[in-house]
Short mmCIF file of C-alpha atoms in Angstrom, two decimals:
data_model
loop_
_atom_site.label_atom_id
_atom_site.label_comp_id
_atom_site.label_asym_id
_atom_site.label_seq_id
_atom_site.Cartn_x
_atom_site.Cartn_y
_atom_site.Cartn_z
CA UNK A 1 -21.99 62.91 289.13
CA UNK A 2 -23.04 61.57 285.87
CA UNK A 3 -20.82 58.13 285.99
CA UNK A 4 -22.27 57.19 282.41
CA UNK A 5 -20.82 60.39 280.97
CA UNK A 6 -17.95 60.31 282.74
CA UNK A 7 -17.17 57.04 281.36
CA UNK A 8 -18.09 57.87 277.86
CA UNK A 9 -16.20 60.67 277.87
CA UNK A 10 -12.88 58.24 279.43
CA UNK A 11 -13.61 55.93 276.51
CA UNK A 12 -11.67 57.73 273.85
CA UNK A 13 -7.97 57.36 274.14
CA UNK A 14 -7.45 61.04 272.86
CA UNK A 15 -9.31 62.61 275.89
CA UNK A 16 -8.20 60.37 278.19
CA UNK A 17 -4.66 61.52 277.18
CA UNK A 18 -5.70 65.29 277.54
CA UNK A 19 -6.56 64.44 280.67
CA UNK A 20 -3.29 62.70 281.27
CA UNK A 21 -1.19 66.01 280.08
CA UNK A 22 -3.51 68.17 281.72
CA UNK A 23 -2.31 66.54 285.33
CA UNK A 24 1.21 67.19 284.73
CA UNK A 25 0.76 70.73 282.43
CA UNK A 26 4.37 72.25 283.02
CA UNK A 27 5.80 68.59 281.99
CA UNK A 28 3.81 67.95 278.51
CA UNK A 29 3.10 71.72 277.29
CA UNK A 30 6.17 73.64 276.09
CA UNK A 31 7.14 76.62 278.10
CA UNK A 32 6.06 78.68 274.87
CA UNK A 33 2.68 77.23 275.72
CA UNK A 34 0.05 79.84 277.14
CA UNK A 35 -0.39 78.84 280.74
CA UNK A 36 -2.77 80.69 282.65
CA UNK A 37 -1.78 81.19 286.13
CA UNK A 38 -3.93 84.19 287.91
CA UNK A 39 -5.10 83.85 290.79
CA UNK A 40 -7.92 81.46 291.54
CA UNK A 41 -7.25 79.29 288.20
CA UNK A 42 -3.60 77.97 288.17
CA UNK A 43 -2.55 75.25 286.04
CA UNK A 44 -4.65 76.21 283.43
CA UNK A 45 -3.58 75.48 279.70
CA UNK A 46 -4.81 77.54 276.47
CA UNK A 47 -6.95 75.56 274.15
CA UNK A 48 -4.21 76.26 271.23
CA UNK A 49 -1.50 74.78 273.37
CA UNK A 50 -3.63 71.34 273.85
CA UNK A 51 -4.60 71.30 270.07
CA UNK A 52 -0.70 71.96 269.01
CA UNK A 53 -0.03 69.35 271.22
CA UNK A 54 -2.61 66.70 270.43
CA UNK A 55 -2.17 67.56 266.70
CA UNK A 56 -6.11 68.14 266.48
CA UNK A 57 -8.18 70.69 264.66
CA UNK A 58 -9.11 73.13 266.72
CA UNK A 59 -13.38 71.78 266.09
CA UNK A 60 -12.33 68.39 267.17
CA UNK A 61 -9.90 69.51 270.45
CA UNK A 62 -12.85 71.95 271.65
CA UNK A 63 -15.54 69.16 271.02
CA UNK A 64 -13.15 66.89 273.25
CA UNK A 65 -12.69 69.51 275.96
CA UNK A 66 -16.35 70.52 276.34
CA UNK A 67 -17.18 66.42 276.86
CA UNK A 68 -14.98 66.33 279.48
CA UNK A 69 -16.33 69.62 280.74
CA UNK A 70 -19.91 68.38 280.78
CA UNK A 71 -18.62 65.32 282.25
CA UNK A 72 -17.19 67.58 284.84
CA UNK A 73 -13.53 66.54 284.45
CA UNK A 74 -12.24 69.50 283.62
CA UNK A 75 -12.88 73.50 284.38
CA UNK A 76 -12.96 76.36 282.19
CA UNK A 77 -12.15 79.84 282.79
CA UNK A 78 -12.53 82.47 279.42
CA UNK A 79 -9.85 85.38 280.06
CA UNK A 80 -10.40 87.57 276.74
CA UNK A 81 -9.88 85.74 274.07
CA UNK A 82 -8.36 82.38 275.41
CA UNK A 83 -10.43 79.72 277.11
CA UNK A 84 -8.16 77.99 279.70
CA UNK A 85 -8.37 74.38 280.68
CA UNK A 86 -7.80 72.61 283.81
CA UNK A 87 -8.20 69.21 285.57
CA UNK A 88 -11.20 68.95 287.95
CA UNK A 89 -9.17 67.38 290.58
CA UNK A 90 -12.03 66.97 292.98
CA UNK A 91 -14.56 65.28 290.76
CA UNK A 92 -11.54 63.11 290.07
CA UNK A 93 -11.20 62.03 293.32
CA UNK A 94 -14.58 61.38 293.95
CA UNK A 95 -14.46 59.35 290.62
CA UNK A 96 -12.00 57.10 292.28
CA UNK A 97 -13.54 56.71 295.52
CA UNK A 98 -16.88 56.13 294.08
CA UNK A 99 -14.84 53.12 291.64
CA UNK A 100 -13.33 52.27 295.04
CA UNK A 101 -16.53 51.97 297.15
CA UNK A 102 -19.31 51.13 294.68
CA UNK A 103 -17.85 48.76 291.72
#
């Protein structure tokens, strides 16, 4: 893990909030919102239903999603046209326990 990344990419309040919704999807993204929900990739959310949402245009919501993809926070899956986002809940929780243990 990149922990200088990571942290960049947790130090602006917008994509630390995607994050946030992105924990929780069914709660913050309407149920018109495209979900995508196929087999190995549940839980993912349509990059129009996070810009609608975060009231971005759609350059700045996929320059905030690929940070936190690089900083390997979230996954991606393309399916067609639509790129779905989800959180990374493993590298999460090595995030913590690494904050835990090390600082």
């Amino acid at each position: 893990m990149d922990y200088t990344l990571i942290f960049k990419a947790l130090s602006n309040e917008t994509r630390l909030q995607l994050l946030k919704w992105l924990k929780e999807p069914n709660k913050h993204f309407t149920t018109n919102a495209q979900h995508c929900d196929t087999g190995d990739f549940n839980g993912g959310v349509c990059v129009g239903s996070i810009q609608e949402k975060a009231g971005l245009s759609q350059s700045t919501t996929s320059q905030y999603l690929a940070m936190l993809q690089r900083a390997g926070l979230l996954e991606a899956k393309r399916i067609g046209q639509w790129t779905y986002y989800r959180r990374n809940e493993e590298a999460l929780r090595e995030l913590a326990a690494w904050i835990k243990r090390d600082l």
